[in-house]
């Protein structure tokens, strides 16, 4: 009996350990699959966001020319002839075949805009509408059908505008137009690559914050930016739904570094894709945590649409922290309270 008891005692822990290992394995597999899903989803959003902003063709051209430069080991006549064979447009008039680039950019934009945007709309806003507390930044609150139609129409107009401009620039660069782009890392070295990443990111984030804060000045807001803020519960389609003048200003700012400072296409593509990616995330209305330490969750910009004049930044909290425009629970916000810092709660109760 004693031996039998001992055997039972020794058998018990063996089963528990095996069971525990199995549970851990399953947990690891689940976490791994979730991580892979996040990575794949992020890559997909990167690609889609580029198409929605109209820059897909430009990005492809820059990537191709960067790849082409790696195939060219010297400036020999043989390599030049090979380049001419690979790029028949090289050396031709700068706007040659511009219509091809423009049409391609517009088609890619519309396919990604309605394809990906439509999928998110179906998956979350239709299939899970009655469970919005599980996924939505503002549970139970949705755009009116009128505003849904408005954001799609406005977004489509801006997509066409952005794709047209981007197609022209892509054609210009492909045909040998002058820019500050360089294609060989050895031209400036890896140190400058890292520095230019920081400079490009800082420029994009600073311009996004200060231009956005400027859009919220009373005169400008009431005439232009108010169009974008009619979407109190933004969706993926809201990311490009703004006054065309504002869309053009933002697009021009993102393209301008190509003609101002030496940039490798990889640096430009990476920073621009990241900016576009997060622009879709923070307008989706879907509650998502930040992937990077400096990045705010999607609820940060969603609150900007909900409370209007606060949380002006996009890819970081830094400038809002610096200027005191982060939304505070102790302050009152509304569309008529300008300045970015809200009003005292006591004052709001007396009004």
XYZ file of C-alpha atoms in Angstrom:
351
model
C 0.000 0.000 0.000
C 2.814 2.419 0.894
C 4.524 1.712 -2.394
C 1.224 2.160 -4.198
C 0.689 5.507 -2.503
C 4.224 6.522 -3.416
C 3.628 5.520 -6.987
C 0.456 7.596 -7.103
C 2.285 10.554 -5.615
C 5.072 10.319 -8.179
C 2.627 9.825 -11.020
C 0.612 12.938 -10.182
C 3.345 15.547 -10.734
C 4.415 13.861 -13.978
C 0.945 14.393 -15.488
C 0.745 17.991 -14.262
C 4.144 18.868 -15.739
C 3.195 17.420 -19.098
C -0.096 19.269 -19.041
C 1.674 22.501 -18.100
C 4.173 22.140 -20.936
C 1.334 21.579 -23.383
C -0.444 24.711 -22.138
C 2.740 26.749 -22.442
C 3.315 25.458 -25.951
C -0.182 26.448 -26.943
C 0.290 29.856 -25.385
C 3.556 30.375 -27.292
C 1.924 29.274 -30.542
C -0.991 31.644 -29.966
C 1.304 34.574 -29.210
C 3.490 33.771 -32.211
C 0.530 33.547 -34.577
C -0.873 36.812 -33.195
C 2.510 38.488 -33.660
C 2.780 37.263 -37.248
C -0.779 38.453 -37.865
C 0.095 41.920 -36.559
C 3.217 42.081 -38.747
C 1.366 40.958 -41.879
C -1.500 43.325 -41.103
C 0.950 46.185 -40.628
C 2.656 45.474 -43.960
C -0.745 45.331 -45.664
C -1.773 48.645 -44.146
C 1.554 50.173 -45.259
C 0.851 49.120 -48.844
C -2.799 50.140 -48.789
C -2.111 53.492 -47.146
C 0.340 54.371 -49.923
C -2.273 53.580 -52.541
C -4.964 55.582 -50.796
C -2.779 58.699 -50.680
C -2.030 58.289 -54.382
C 1.705 57.679 -54.004
C 1.896 53.975 -54.873
C 3.395 54.541 -58.338
C 5.925 57.062 -57.000
C 7.018 54.607 -54.302
C 7.358 51.811 -56.863
C 9.433 54.014 -59.176
C 11.767 55.063 -56.352
C 12.131 51.453 -55.199
C 12.873 50.294 -58.732
C 15.493 52.963 -59.351
C 17.149 52.143 -56.018
C 17.211 48.464 -56.976
C 18.549 49.325 -60.423
C 21.465 51.211 -58.882
C 22.552 48.071 -57.028
C 22.877 46.285 -60.376
C 25.184 48.961 -61.730
C 28.692 48.208 -60.412
C 30.458 50.779 -62.588
C 29.815 53.578 -65.051
C 31.055 51.557 -67.983
C 29.508 51.854 -71.419
C 28.152 48.330 -71.089
C 26.239 49.176 -67.917
C 24.893 52.392 -69.414
C 23.574 50.470 -72.386
C 21.987 47.968 -70.040
C 20.307 50.792 -68.085
C 18.906 52.204 -71.296
C 17.483 48.799 -72.111
C 15.930 48.397 -68.656
C 14.587 51.962 -68.534
C 13.554 52.929 -72.075
C 12.089 56.204 -70.768
C 15.455 57.368 -69.422
C 16.645 60.417 -71.377
C 13.277 60.984 -73.056
C 11.258 64.203 -72.478
C 10.551 64.591 -68.770
C 6.770 64.300 -69.120
C 6.795 61.522 -71.688
C 3.995 58.992 -71.033
C 2.788 61.003 -68.014
C -0.767 59.831 -68.657
C 0.330 56.206 -68.086
C 1.718 57.036 -64.640
C -1.294 59.123 -63.688
C -3.825 56.476 -64.765
C -1.864 53.749 -62.953
C -1.678 55.839 -59.766
C -5.410 56.604 -59.848
C -6.383 52.966 -60.478
C -4.188 51.671 -57.645
C -5.601 54.344 -55.337
C -9.207 53.413 -56.003
C -8.602 49.669 -55.749
C -6.879 50.002 -52.380
C -9.267 52.681 -51.062
C -12.455 50.766 -51.735
C -10.892 47.314 -51.347
C -9.260 47.718 -47.942
C -11.589 50.448 -46.687
C -14.572 48.376 -47.770
C -13.206 45.315 -45.993
C -12.770 47.183 -42.699
C -16.226 48.653 -43.114
C -17.756 45.219 -43.656
C -15.733 43.361 -41.007
C -16.201 45.859 -38.190
C -18.948 48.359 -39.010
C -21.420 45.844 -40.470
C -20.610 42.392 -39.100
C -19.715 43.615 -35.575
C -21.795 46.742 -35.307
C -23.816 45.366 -32.393
C -20.576 44.529 -30.541
C -18.884 47.894 -30.955
C -17.931 47.918 -27.258
C -15.399 45.198 -28.095
C -13.481 47.115 -30.768
C -14.590 50.727 -31.242
C -12.904 53.847 -29.865
C -16.354 55.405 -29.411
C -18.655 52.434 -28.720
C -22.222 52.825 -29.927
C -21.484 55.993 -31.918
C -21.385 55.944 -35.728
C -21.388 58.388 -38.616
C -24.719 59.217 -40.173
C -25.328 57.730 -43.661
C -25.003 61.270 -45.050
C -21.552 61.727 -43.520
C -20.472 58.267 -44.669
C -21.323 59.214 -48.244
C -19.656 62.608 -47.818
C -16.349 61.162 -46.582
C -16.194 58.699 -49.488
C -16.915 61.407 -52.079
C -14.460 63.879 -50.531
C -11.835 61.161 -50.063
C -12.215 60.063 -53.701
C -11.744 63.620 -54.970
C -8.552 64.019 -52.948
C -7.292 60.593 -53.989
C -7.631 61.594 -57.622
C -5.826 64.869 -56.926
C -3.033 63.139 -54.986
C -2.609 60.360 -57.542
C -2.408 62.879 -60.386
C 0.316 64.929 -58.702
C 2.169 61.798 -57.594
C 1.953 60.285 -61.085
C 3.463 63.434 -62.612
C 6.346 63.423 -60.111
C 6.940 59.691 -60.661
C 7.066 60.274 -64.439
C 9.442 63.220 -63.978
C 11.865 61.220 -61.814
C 11.658 58.114 -63.993
C 12.572 60.175 -67.064
C 15.676 61.609 -65.417
C 14.267 64.755 -63.853
C 16.459 66.618 -61.381
C 16.023 65.909 -57.661
C 18.112 65.471 -54.529
C 17.680 61.701 -54.577
C 20.745 59.495 -54.581
C 20.650 55.736 -55.091
C 23.921 54.373 -53.740
C 24.435 54.201 -49.985
C 28.179 54.634 -50.547
C 27.587 58.175 -51.865
C 26.936 59.494 -48.346
C 27.563 56.492 -46.089
C 25.458 54.707 -43.471
C 25.922 57.487 -40.933
C 24.054 59.923 -43.148
C 21.373 57.298 -43.853
C 20.610 57.102 -40.125
C 20.760 60.890 -39.739
C 18.439 61.454 -42.706
C 15.898 59.006 -41.247
C 15.754 61.092 -38.069
C 15.644 64.377 -40.016
C 12.909 63.167 -42.360
C 10.818 61.793 -39.505
C 11.278 64.970 -37.445
C 10.283 67.109 -40.435
C 7.151 65.082 -41.187
C 6.032 65.021 -37.571
C 6.804 68.706 -36.946
C 5.084 69.836 -40.133
C 2.081 67.600 -39.439
C 1.680 69.028 -35.938
C 2.192 72.718 -36.700
C 0.169 72.703 -39.914
C -2.618 70.802 -38.164
C -2.561 73.209 -35.241
C -2.666 76.049 -37.781
C -5.685 74.441 -39.447
C -7.416 74.821 -36.076
C -7.014 78.584 -35.977
C -10.519 80.001 -35.851
C -10.516 81.695 -39.289
C -9.025 78.709 -41.131
C -10.987 76.080 -39.225
C -14.388 77.558 -40.000
C -13.593 77.935 -43.720
C -11.563 74.799 -44.487
C -10.711 72.315 -41.733
C -14.279 72.056 -40.470
C -14.980 69.826 -43.502
C -12.753 67.144 -41.977
C -14.276 67.511 -38.520
C -17.819 66.762 -39.571
C -16.712 63.139 -39.049
C -16.972 62.999 -35.259
C -16.526 59.213 -35.382
C -13.884 58.827 -38.127
C -13.423 55.721 -40.256
C -10.717 54.542 -42.613
C -12.365 56.572 -45.385
C -11.926 59.751 -43.311
C -8.132 59.729 -43.659
C -8.263 61.525 -47.031
C -11.627 63.275 -46.573
C -10.692 66.919 -46.094
C -10.772 70.172 -48.032
C -8.719 69.679 -51.244
C -6.561 72.707 -50.394
C -5.479 71.093 -47.111
C -4.858 67.774 -48.830
C -2.670 69.499 -51.418
C -0.686 71.322 -48.692
C 0.036 68.062 -46.869
C 0.956 66.208 -50.071
C 3.264 69.018 -51.189
C 5.025 69.031 -47.827
C 5.683 65.286 -47.964
C 7.073 65.487 -51.501
C 9.216 68.608 -50.914
C 12.193 66.813 -49.228
C 12.866 65.037 -52.545
C 13.886 68.420 -53.958
C 15.494 69.969 -50.869
C 17.966 67.591 -49.176
C 19.906 64.497 -50.300
C 17.752 61.456 -49.597
C 18.064 57.781 -50.369
C 14.776 56.353 -51.748
C 14.714 53.787 -48.947
C 14.659 56.558 -46.332
C 11.931 58.509 -48.086
C 9.780 55.444 -48.757
C 10.123 54.160 -45.178
C 9.176 57.420 -43.459
C 6.336 58.242 -45.865
C 4.879 54.745 -45.628
C 5.012 54.916 -41.843
C 3.245 58.297 -41.892
C 0.534 57.024 -44.226
C 0.149 53.799 -42.278
C -0.529 55.580 -39.026
C -2.829 58.050 -40.765
C -5.106 55.127 -41.589
C -4.811 53.570 -38.144
C -5.710 56.714 -36.226
C -8.707 57.433 -38.471
C -10.061 53.878 -38.463
C -12.193 54.296 -35.337
C -10.909 50.871 -34.255
C -9.229 50.718 -30.845
C -5.608 49.652 -31.395
C -2.648 49.816 -29.064
C 0.591 51.466 -30.156
C 3.219 49.259 -31.789
C 6.148 51.516 -30.869
C 7.037 53.261 -27.570
C 6.761 56.777 -29.057
C 3.506 56.065 -30.862
C 0.121 56.935 -29.321
C -2.782 54.466 -29.541
C -5.448 55.007 -32.196
C -7.753 56.463 -29.548
C -5.453 59.517 -29.353
C -6.507 60.940 -32.718
C -10.036 59.595 -32.370
C -10.364 61.850 -29.321
C -9.193 64.741 -31.487
C -12.281 64.220 -33.656
C -14.448 63.786 -30.581
C -13.160 66.839 -28.660
C -11.969 68.967 -31.639
C -9.171 71.322 -30.534
C -6.602 69.082 -28.796
C -4.285 66.122 -29.586
C -2.949 67.690 -32.793
C -0.043 65.265 -33.296
C -0.108 62.046 -35.285
C 2.887 59.755 -34.840
C 3.970 60.903 -31.395
C 2.821 62.784 -28.304
C 5.922 64.984 -28.154
C 4.676 68.228 -29.687
C 1.330 68.081 -27.863
C 3.220 67.532 -24.621
C 5.588 70.401 -25.475
C 2.744 72.863 -26.165
C 0.288 71.620 -23.533
C -2.359 70.520 -26.035
C -2.850 66.963 -24.792
C -6.482 66.383 -23.838
C -7.062 66.516 -20.086
C -10.025 65.120 -18.166
C -9.957 68.264 -16.023
C -10.662 70.567 -18.992
C -13.734 71.205 -21.138
C -13.540 70.898 -24.945
C -15.956 71.742 -27.725
C -15.909 72.946 -31.327
C -16.165 76.537 -30.129
C -13.297 76.342 -27.603
C -10.183 77.146 -29.669
C -6.517 77.250 -28.663
C -5.887 73.571 -27.940
C -5.970 73.764 -24.141
C -9.695 73.605 -23.480
C -11.566 75.668 -20.902
C -12.050 75.290 -17.135
C -14.829 72.839 -16.263
C -16.395 75.418 -13.940
C -16.719 77.875 -16.837
C -18.383 75.270 -19.045
C -21.024 74.576 -16.392
C -21.963 78.258 -16.158
C -22.418 78.599 -19.939
